[in-house]
Each structure stands twice: as structure tokens, then as C-alpha cells.
Tab-separated table of C-alpha atoms in Angstrom:
chain	number	residue	atom	x	y	z
F	72	MET	CA	-51.291	-31.190	-38.328
F	73	ALA	CA	-49.156	-30.121	-41.290
F	74	ASN	CA	-46.698	-27.244	-41.064
F	75	ILE	CA	-47.421	-25.246	-44.177
F	76	ILE	CA	-44.353	-23.366	-45.393
F	77	SER	CA	-44.407	-20.893	-48.251
F	78	VAL	CA	-41.070	-20.616	-50.059
F	79	ILE	CA	-41.237	-17.136	-51.473
F	80	ASN	CA	-39.159	-14.534	-53.251
F	81	ASN	CA	-40.464	-12.241	-55.958
F	82	LYS	CA	-37.100	-12.320	-57.657
F	83	GLY	CA	-36.505	-15.144	-60.099
F	84	GLY	CA	-33.549	-17.526	-59.920
F	85	THR	CA	-33.177	-17.390	-56.146
F	86	GLY	CA	-33.473	-21.143	-55.655
F	87	LYS	CA	-37.139	-21.420	-54.643
F	88	THR	CA	-37.882	-24.488	-56.747
F	89	THR	CA	-34.549	-26.136	-55.932
F	90	THR	CA	-35.203	-25.511	-52.248
F	91	VAL	CA	-38.775	-26.828	-52.294
F	92	LEU	CA	-37.736	-29.973	-54.177
F	93	ASN	CA	-34.604	-30.815	-52.212
F	94	LEU	CA	-35.789	-29.683	-48.793
F	95	GLY	CA	-38.958	-31.714	-49.423
F	96	ALA	CA	-36.922	-34.747	-50.454
F	97	ALA	CA	-34.657	-34.358	-47.407
F	98	LEU	CA	-37.642	-34.151	-45.051
F	99	ALA	CA	-39.180	-37.210	-46.742
F	100	LYS	CA	-35.898	-39.071	-46.213
F	101	ARG	CA	-36.233	-38.172	-42.535
F	102	LYS	CA	-39.580	-40.038	-42.484
F	103	GLN	CA	-41.747	-36.955	-42.776
F	104	ARG	CA	-44.870	-36.999	-44.937
F	105	VAL	CA	-44.323	-34.143	-47.352
F	106	LEU	CA	-46.530	-32.464	-49.931
F	107	LEU	CA	-45.058	-30.079	-52.491
F	108	VAL	CA	-47.340	-27.529	-54.148
F	109	ASP	CA	-46.229	-26.040	-57.456
F	110	LEU	CA	-47.758	-22.589	-57.618
F	111	ASP	CA	-45.553	-21.402	-60.476
F	112	SER	CA	-46.990	-21.525	-63.988
F	113	GLN	CA	-43.503	-22.291	-65.329
F	114	GLY	CA	-44.000	-25.732	-63.757
F	115	ASN	CA	-40.301	-26.374	-63.098
F	116	LEU	CA	-40.999	-28.228	-59.868
F	117	THR	CA	-43.630	-30.353	-61.605
F	118	SER	CA	-41.383	-31.258	-64.522
F	119	THR	CA	-38.551	-32.225	-62.173
F	120	PHE	CA	-40.821	-34.365	-60.037
F	121	GLN	CA	-42.348	-36.351	-62.879
F	122	SER	CA	-42.170	-37.166	-66.578
F	123	GLY	CA	-44.977	-36.333	-68.962
F	124	THR	CA	-47.567	-33.609	-68.705
F	125	ASN	CA	-50.646	-33.098	-66.581
F	126	ASP	CA	-54.108	-32.248	-67.829
F	127	MET	CA	-55.024	-30.839	-64.483
F	128	GLY	CA	-53.142	-29.042	-61.756
F	129	ILE	CA	-53.372	-26.492	-58.990
F	130	GLY	CA	-55.211	-23.933	-61.189
F	131	GLU	CA	-58.032	-26.339	-62.023
F	132	LEU	CA	-58.218	-27.341	-58.356
F	133	LEU	CA	-58.483	-23.740	-57.138
F	134	VAL	CA	-61.343	-22.852	-59.475
F	135	GLY	CA	-63.144	-26.118	-58.740
F	136	ASN	CA	-62.759	-27.799	-62.145
F	137	CYS	CA	-61.418	-30.972	-60.549
F	138	SER	CA	-61.007	-32.709	-57.195
F	139	MET	CA	-57.921	-33.154	-55.037
F	140	ASP	CA	-57.734	-36.827	-56.057
F	141	ASP	CA	-57.541	-35.780	-59.706
F	142	VAL	CA	-54.365	-33.756	-59.201
F	143	LEU	CA	-52.461	-35.285	-56.293
F	144	LYS	CA	-49.355	-37.265	-57.356
F	145	ALA	CA	-47.779	-39.445	-54.672
F	146	ASN	CA	-44.293	-40.952	-54.650
F	147	GLY	CA	-43.642	-42.595	-51.284
F	148	ASN	CA	-43.436	-39.974	-48.561
F	149	LEU	CA	-43.262	-37.215	-51.137
F	150	SER	CA	-46.391	-35.993	-52.946
F	151	LEU	CA	-47.022	-33.171	-55.379
F	152	ILE	CA	-49.858	-30.963	-56.495
F	153	PRO	CA	-48.569	-30.076	-59.967
F	154	SER	CA	-48.888	-26.935	-62.016
F	155	THR	CA	-49.881	-26.706	-65.651
F	156	ASP	CA	-49.142	-24.017	-68.221
F	157	LYS	CA	-52.786	-22.934	-67.906
F	158	LEU	CA	-52.171	-21.657	-64.371
F	159	LEU	CA	-51.690	-18.081	-65.606
F	160	ASP	CA	-55.178	-18.113	-67.173
F	161	PHE	CA	-56.602	-19.382	-63.915
F	162	GLU	CA	-54.811	-16.626	-62.009
F	163	PHE	CA	-56.779	-14.075	-64.062
F	164	GLN	CA	-59.975	-15.995	-63.355
F	165	ILE	CA	-59.204	-16.172	-59.633
F	166	ASN	CA	-58.667	-12.390	-59.544
F	167	ASN	CA	-62.415	-11.876	-59.933
F	168	GLU	CA	-63.397	-14.319	-57.187
F	169	PRO	CA	-64.609	-12.989	-53.853
F	170	GLY	CA	-62.264	-14.176	-51.113
F	171	ARG	CA	-59.641	-14.953	-53.767
F	172	GLU	CA	-56.789	-14.808	-51.240
F	173	TYR	CA	-58.232	-17.741	-49.288
F	174	MET	CA	-58.699	-20.241	-52.127
F	175	LEU	CA	-55.474	-22.188	-51.572
F	176	ARG	CA	-55.983	-22.270	-47.815
F	177	GLU	CA	-59.416	-23.817	-48.369
F	178	GLN	CA	-57.876	-26.644	-50.373
F	179	LEU	CA	-54.855	-27.268	-48.136
F	180	GLU	CA	-56.935	-27.344	-44.960
F	181	LYS	CA	-58.438	-30.595	-46.264
F	182	LEU	CA	-54.982	-32.189	-46.293
F	183	ALA	CA	-53.659	-30.822	-43.022
F	184	ASP	CA	-53.862	-34.180	-41.215
F	185	ASP	CA	-52.343	-36.198	-44.068
F	186	TYR	CA	-48.932	-34.516	-44.056
F	187	ASP	CA	-46.222	-33.319	-41.681
F	188	PHE	CA	-44.995	-30.602	-44.036
F	189	ILE	CA	-46.543	-28.830	-46.991
F	190	LEU	CA	-44.038	-26.770	-48.995
F	191	ILE	CA	-45.345	-24.215	-51.486
F	192	ASP	CA	-43.196	-23.155	-54.439
F	193	CYS	CA	-44.283	-19.581	-55.205
F	194	PRO	CA	-44.088	-17.820	-58.548
F	195	PRO	CA	-41.497	-15.031	-58.921
F	196	SER	CA	-44.031	-12.291	-58.253
F	197	LEU	CA	-46.091	-10.994	-55.358
F	198	GLY	CA	-49.443	-11.439	-57.124
F	199	THR	CA	-52.610	-13.271	-56.160
F	200	LEU	CA	-51.026	-16.723	-56.123
F	201	SER	CA	-48.168	-15.682	-53.847
F	202	ILE	CA	-50.604	-13.924	-51.515
F	203	ASN	CA	-52.687	-17.132	-51.509
F	204	SER	CA	-49.606	-19.039	-50.381
F	205	LEU	CA	-48.953	-16.581	-47.538
F	206	VAL	CA	-52.562	-16.790	-46.386
F	207	ALA	CA	-52.457	-20.602	-46.444
F	208	ALA	CA	-49.069	-20.873	-44.723
F	209	ASN	CA	-48.045	-20.955	-41.075
F	210	THR	CA	-44.563	-19.765	-41.927
F	211	PHE	CA	-42.462	-18.637	-44.868
F	212	ILE	CA	-38.882	-19.124	-45.983
F	213	VAL	CA	-37.103	-16.568	-48.156
F	214	PRO	CA	-34.269	-18.090	-50.169
F	215	MET	CA	-31.928	-15.363	-51.381
F	216	GLN	CA	-28.477	-14.648	-52.639
F	217	ALA	CA	-26.319	-12.173	-50.766
F	218	GLU	CA	-26.608	-9.426	-53.349
F	219	ASN	CA	-28.080	-5.958	-53.700
F	220	PHE	CA	-31.311	-6.638	-55.610
F	221	ALA	CA	-32.114	-9.641	-53.434
F	222	PHE	CA	-31.665	-7.423	-50.373
F	223	ILE	CA	-34.135	-4.870	-51.757
F	224	GLY	CA	-36.441	-7.759	-52.741
F	225	LEU	CA	-36.370	-9.069	-49.174
F	226	ASP	CA	-37.428	-5.643	-47.934
F	227	ARG	CA	-40.426	-5.701	-50.304
F	228	ILE	CA	-41.392	-9.237	-49.229
F	229	MET	CA	-41.300	-8.245	-45.570
F	230	LEU	CA	-43.549	-5.218	-46.212
F	231	ILE	CA	-46.051	-7.414	-48.079
F	232	THR	CA	-46.005	-10.168	-45.466
F	233	GLU	CA	-46.634	-7.605	-42.719
F	234	LYS	CA	-49.792	-6.578	-44.589
F	235	VAL	CA	-50.875	-10.196	-45.037
F	236	LYS	CA	-50.308	-10.780	-41.302
F	237	LYS	CA	-52.316	-7.719	-40.363
F	238	ARG	CA	-55.227	-8.289	-42.723
F	239	MET	CA	-55.515	-11.993	-43.465
F	240	ASN	CA	-53.233	-14.340	-41.553
F	241	PRO	CA	-52.233	-13.025	-38.097
F	242	SER	CA	-50.310	-16.183	-37.218
F	243	LEU	CA	-47.990	-16.006	-40.247
F	244	LYS	CA	-44.322	-16.029	-39.187
F	245	LEU	CA	-40.978	-15.779	-40.923
F	246	ASP	CA	-39.392	-19.198	-40.589
F	247	GLY	CA	-36.090	-17.974	-41.856
F	248	ILE	CA	-33.926	-16.475	-44.541
F	249	LEU	CA	-31.971	-19.082	-46.432
F	250	PHE	CA	-28.833	-17.934	-48.163
F	251	VAL	CA	-28.161	-19.769	-51.400
F	252	LYS	CA	-25.057	-19.750	-53.580
F	253	LEU	CA	-23.330	-17.987	-50.701
F	254	ALA	CA	-19.670	-17.018	-50.860
F	255	PRO	CA	-19.268	-16.186	-47.157
F	256	ARG	CA	-15.755	-14.764	-47.430
F	257	THR	CA	-16.611	-11.865	-49.717
F	258	LYS	CA	-17.073	-8.411	-48.205
F	259	PHE	CA	-20.426	-8.047	-49.887
F	260	SER	CA	-21.820	-11.258	-48.371
F	261	GLN	CA	-20.504	-10.202	-44.977
F	262	ALA	CA	-22.189	-6.795	-45.300
F	263	VAL	CA	-25.539	-8.396	-46.196
F	264	LEU	CA	-25.262	-10.947	-43.390
F	265	SER	CA	-24.279	-8.345	-40.849
F	266	ASN	CA	-27.072	-5.942	-41.863
F	267	LEU	CA	-29.624	-8.686	-41.295
F	268	SER	CA	-28.134	-10.329	-38.233
F	269	ASN	CA	-27.934	-6.943	-36.446
F	270	ASN	CA	-31.568	-6.200	-37.232
F	271	LYS	CA	-34.122	-6.837	-34.487
F	272	ASN	CA	-36.742	-8.052	-36.974
F	273	PHE	CA	-34.490	-10.846	-38.159
F	274	GLU	CA	-33.234	-12.004	-34.778
F	275	GLY	CA	-32.951	-15.816	-34.915
F	276	LYS	CA	-34.379	-15.747	-38.424
F	277	LEU	CA	-31.276	-16.466	-40.454
F	278	PHE	CA	-30.842	-20.187	-40.996
F	279	ASN	CA	-27.498	-21.431	-39.716
F	280	THR	CA	-27.380	-23.654	-42.772
F	281	TYR	CA	-26.654	-21.999	-46.087
F	282	ILE	CA	-26.611	-23.567	-49.521
F	283	ARG	CA	-23.235	-23.429	-51.196
F	284	GLN	CA	-22.764	-22.973	-54.919
F	285	ASP	CA	-22.877	-26.459	-56.426
F	286	ILE	CA	-23.139	-27.350	-60.097
F	287	ALA	CA	-24.705	-30.699	-59.114
F	288	LEU	CA	-27.793	-28.792	-57.950
F	289	MET	CA	-28.243	-27.308	-61.432
F	290	GLU	CA	-27.567	-30.611	-63.144
F	291	SER	CA	-29.918	-32.659	-60.965
F	292	GLY	CA	-32.930	-30.622	-62.108
F	293	ALA	CA	-32.066	-31.216	-65.755
F	294	PHE	CA	-32.062	-34.962	-65.089
F	295	LYS	CA	-35.393	-34.773	-63.224
F	296	GLN	CA	-33.826	-35.941	-59.980
F	297	THR	CA	-33.476	-34.648	-56.476
F	298	ILE	CA	-29.934	-33.893	-55.341
F	299	PHE	CA	-30.070	-37.030	-53.160
F	300	GLU	CA	-30.710	-39.223	-56.208
F	301	TYR	CA	-28.362	-37.404	-58.564
F	302	ALA	CA	-25.349	-36.660	-56.376
F	303	PRO	CA	-25.824	-37.978	-52.838
F	304	ARG	CA	-22.308	-36.971	-51.780
F	305	SER	CA	-22.370	-33.471	-53.227
F	306	ARG	CA	-22.222	-30.234	-51.255
F	307	GLY	CA	-25.821	-29.520	-52.244
F	308	SER	CA	-26.935	-32.853	-50.847
F	309	HIS	CA	-25.200	-32.187	-47.514
F	310	ASP	CA	-26.489	-28.626	-47.314
F	311	TYR	CA	-30.133	-29.508	-47.963
F	312	MET	CA	-29.990	-32.390	-45.483
F	313	ASP	CA	-28.520	-30.012	-42.878
F	314	LEU	CA	-31.332	-27.569	-43.616
F	315	ALA	CA	-33.935	-30.294	-43.121
F	316	LYS	CA	-32.342	-31.222	-39.780
F	317	GLU	CA	-32.322	-27.566	-38.694
F	318	ILE	CA	-35.982	-27.176	-39.604
F	319	LEU	CA	-36.970	-30.423	-37.864
F	320	LYS	CA	-35.143	-29.225	-34.750
F	321	ARG	CA	-37.009	-25.903	-34.874
F	322	TYR	CA	-40.294	-27.791	-35.083
F	323	GLY	CA	-39.300	-30.045	-32.205
F	324	LYS	CA	-38.967	-33.146	-34.383
F	325	LYS	CA	-36.068	-35.611	-34.730
V	580	MET	CA	-7.451	2.899	-63.094
V	581	ALA	CA	-7.282	2.474	-59.333
V	582	LYS	CA	-9.808	0.047	-57.902
V	583	ASN	CA	-12.384	1.603	-55.624
V	584	ARG	CA	-11.843	0.022	-52.198
V	585	ARG	CA	-15.055	-0.186	-50.200
V	586	THR	CA	-15.259	-1.271	-46.596
V	587	ILE	CA	-17.967	-3.597	-45.239
V	588	SER	CA	-19.460	-0.582	-43.481
V	589	ASP	CA	-19.703	1.335	-46.804
V	590	ILE	CA	-21.489	-1.617	-48.395
V	591	GLN	CA	-23.814	-1.974	-45.407
V	592	LYS	CA	-24.871	1.687	-45.713
V	593	ALA	CA	-25.307	1.427	-49.483
V	594	LEU	CA	-27.474	-1.665	-49.107
V	595	LEU	CA	-29.837	0.093	-46.738
V	596	ILE	CA	-30.533	3.066	-49.016
V	597	ASN	CA	-33.390	1.435	-50.939
V	598	THR	CA	-35.004	-0.395	-48.042
V	599	LYS	CA	-37.774	0.512	-45.651
V	600	PHE	CA	-38.555	-2.500	-43.465
V	601	ILE	CA	-34.914	-3.438	-42.973
V	602	LYS	CA	-33.713	0.152	-42.482
V	603	GLU	CA	-36.242	1.143	-39.864
V	604	PRO	CA	-36.815	-1.876	-37.683
V	605	GLU	CA	-37.713	0.212	-34.639
V	606	GLU	CA	-40.556	1.880	-36.530
V	607	VAL	CA	-42.154	-1.342	-37.696
V	608	GLU	CA	-44.539	-2.365	-35.042
V	609	GLU	CA	-45.962	-5.782	-34.563
V	610	PRO	CA	-49.381	-5.765	-36.163
V	611	ILE	CA	-52.131	-5.303	-33.665
V	612	VAL	CA	-54.424	-8.230	-34.077
V	613	LYS	CA	-57.828	-7.320	-32.879
V	614	ALA	CA	-59.375	-9.906	-30.663
V	615	GLU	CA	-61.821	-11.841	-32.731
V	616	LYS	CA	-65.399	-11.157	-31.877
V	617	LYS	CA	-66.584	-14.203	-30.036
V	618	GLU	CA	-69.773	-15.789	-31.184
V	619	PRO	CA	-72.316	-15.989	-28.398
V	620	GLU	CA	-72.146	-19.163	-26.382
V	621	PRO	CA	-74.938	-21.484	-27.458
V	622	ILE	CA	-77.513	-22.053	-24.802
V	623	ALA	CA	-79.056	-25.479	-24.596
V	624	ASN	CA	-82.820	-25.623	-24.986
V	625	ASP	CA	-83.368	-27.080	-21.574
V	626	LYS	CA	-81.809	-24.016	-19.940
V	627	ILE	CA	-84.364	-21.553	-21.281
V	628	ASN	CA	-88.077	-21.700	-20.922
V	629	ILE	CA	-89.437	-20.999	-24.353
V	630	ASP	CA	-93.095	-20.586	-24.974
V	631	GLU	CA	-94.319	-23.677	-26.853
V	632	VAL	CA	-96.089	-21.688	-29.558
V	633	VAL	CA	-93.019	-19.514	-30.120
V	634	LEU	CA	-90.778	-22.589	-30.308
V	635	LYS	CA	-93.147	-24.197	-32.812
V	636	LYS	CA	-92.970	-21.082	-35.005
V	637	TYR	CA	-89.182	-21.047	-34.761
V	638	LYS	CA	-89.093	-24.680	-35.873
V	639	ILE	CA	-91.067	-23.726	-38.991
V	640	LEU	CA	-89.029	-20.578	-39.640
V	641	ALA	CA	-85.521	-22.033	-39.116
V	642	PRO	CA	-85.257	-24.148	-42.305
V	643	TYR	CA	-86.346	-21.156	-44.414
V	644	LEU	CA	-83.526	-19.065	-42.952
V	645	GLY	CA	-81.002	-21.875	-43.333
V	646	ASP	CA	-80.365	-22.068	-39.580
V	647	SER	CA	-80.914	-24.760	-37.032
V	648	VAL	CA	-83.567	-24.000	-34.378
V	649	GLU	CA	-80.792	-23.646	-31.761
V	650	GLU	CA	-78.896	-21.151	-33.934
V	651	LEU	CA	-82.022	-19.128	-34.545
V	652	ILE	CA	-82.884	-18.996	-30.832
V	653	ASN	CA	-79.321	-18.003	-30.006
V	654	LYS	CA	-79.401	-15.234	-32.627
V	655	ALA	CA	-82.720	-13.911	-31.303
V	656	LEU	CA	-81.494	-14.060	-27.730
V	657	ASN	CA	-78.245	-12.363	-28.663
V	658	HIS	CA	-80.130	-9.592	-30.455
V	659	PHE	CA	-82.395	-9.074	-27.450
V	660	LEU	CA	-79.465	-8.963	-25.035
V	661	ARG	CA	-77.576	-6.452	-27.206
V	662	LEU	CA	-80.657	-4.250	-27.255
V	663	LYS	CA	-80.940	-4.444	-23.472
V	664	SER	CA	-77.222	-3.690	-23.156
V	665	LEU	CA	-77.639	-0.601	-25.340
V	666	GLN	CA	-80.597	0.559	-23.263
V	667	LEU	CA	-78.521	0.075	-20.138
V	668	ASP	CA	-75.648	2.153	-21.599
V	669	GLN	CA	-78.067	4.934	-22.472
V	670	ALA	CA	-79.621	4.867	-18.994
V	671	ILE	CA	-76.177	5.077	-17.359
V	672	LYS	CA	-75.237	7.989	-19.645
V	673	LYS	CA	-78.453	9.827	-18.792
V	674	ILE	CA	-77.952	9.355	-15.049
V	675	THR	CA	-74.342	10.584	-15.319
V	676	GLU	CA	-75.439	13.670	-17.256
V	677	GLU	CA	-78.156	14.475	-14.715
V	678	GLU	CA	-75.648	14.221	-11.866
């Protein structure tokens, strides 16, 4: 049964796509069957994963214009349900559907036995698509930088996820907060870390692994490669592999 | 101009100003998940004696309602039992009031 993880933050540029791609690749390297779902109409995950464009993607799948086989792209242990630039139009269409929050769950349930992990790359908003990801997921990861607006953003995400838990997905849990581009020696980072680590609601919910600032992570995306292909000895490569190991340990896997 | 020196504690307090969930952890309760209403346990046909004529009618009716015969019988039985349960509640209430 797949562990479905929503990687969510309504703030842009927090490393959601980078995390989904490289955590997914790291898990696949550890012999896990991984599916990535690009739920962002910007399609950055899709364009990094493959060359060329797609006629059909997650939007078409959700509204029933195509089948799962039409959209699923496999590459060894790592597969992708891509996004297209038409996803925004489909989001408007979905908004009028009864039970609109459950549409992604319906689709992913069909694949639950085919994968060990399904990672969802959410758009930088808390709209219908992000809510769909939280309803479909077992857990969620919040990648964030240790800065003021990200801290306020985390607060908003937690309030929304509490509502989703109460109304639609009672088993939804916070997997963890992942600090990216962290400079742990600065006072500001220490204040953010200490505010969260002393908070009952986040007990055991801060990943021990954090992602250090690494230019190779930015470059790898531009070259349509994972960090393991582009710079296997980089800090980013080590950090994402450590994160995969930490997650596998949490899930009781090797 | 002198640089404003802030301590970690100052920053911690400033960070919390615009938050709700993080600021008030003790007030955020775990959501109460209501126990899901259990569907009535299906009862196998051979455990209930159903009048043959009634069963025949149910077999005709079931496809029109989009149910299987078993589902339809279970629904009818469930409805009957709820009704009886309600009558029982009312009887108990009446007896209590009289006492």
C-alpha cells in the first residue's frame, strides 16, 4: 500500500518541486517504487522529469478526459503524472464538481498497490488542488526556509490542515517540517527552530535532516536532471539521500 | 547608525505575533472524529424466514431500485428495527414519566 505524501507550502520558492523530485529520486535509488504527481500548473516538476510537452496531464485525468494509462510516464522505479499548462482551466472546472475535494484521491486509490510512495507536488496556493492533495494523502511534508513569512505561512497551513483533518481526512498527519536553505548558525534560524521544537504540536515533527544551500540544486533543474545525476557528490545530493533514509526509517523500511 | 541588536528571545516573540496555531498550541485540540456510523451487518438469507411471496416481490423490485435483493432486505429490516427501537424509547420515556 502506497504512502501518499503531500509536499505543501502556499508560499512559492520554498523547495517543494526540488524536494519532490530529489526525494523521489532518492527513494527510487533505495529500491522504492515511487510515483510523483505534478499538481502545479507551472509544470516545473514535469519539465525537469522529461523533455517535450504533454497533451494530457493531471487536469485531464481529474475531469475524466483521459485514462491513467494516457498520462502515466514511467522511468524505472520513478514514475510521473505530469501537469500541463491547461491545469488552471481544469481547476476552475473542478470547482463546480460535487465532491471536488475527493477527485485526486479517487484516482490515486487505483494506484495504491503499484507504488511504495506517492509524492504530490502542490501548487503555491491553498486552493482546490492543494486541498485535493491533502484529502488524498496520508501525510504531508512542509518544506520551508527559516524566515518570517515562511513561519506565518506554516501557521496558515496548519490551520487549513486541521480543517481538512476534521472534515475530510481524519487520518491525515504531519510527516514533518523540512528546513531548506538553512543557515543554522544565524540567530534568526535558531529562533525559528526553537519556537517550533518547543511547541507541543510539532514534537518529533522537525526532520533531523535539513537541506543546505547548494547551487548544484538550482543548476540540476535547469539541466533537467535530479541532483543524483547532475552532482552526485554535492551537499544537495547527500542531504536528499539522508532525508530519504530518515523517511524510510520512520516508515519502518530499510 | 548603531545596529539594532536583537536576542534570539526577541526574535522568537516577534515571530509569534502573526501566528495562531503555533502561538496557542494548548488551545488547539485534536479534532474529534466522530465514530463512523456502521452499516448494518448483512444477514444471510438462510438466517431469516422470509415469506416466499414477499421474497418474490423483492426480487422484482430490487433491480428497479439498483440494489441487490440482500441489500434491499437488509435495508427493510434495518428500517423496521429502527422503528421498533424508537417505539421502545418512547415506551421507556412514558413509563419513566408516569413513575
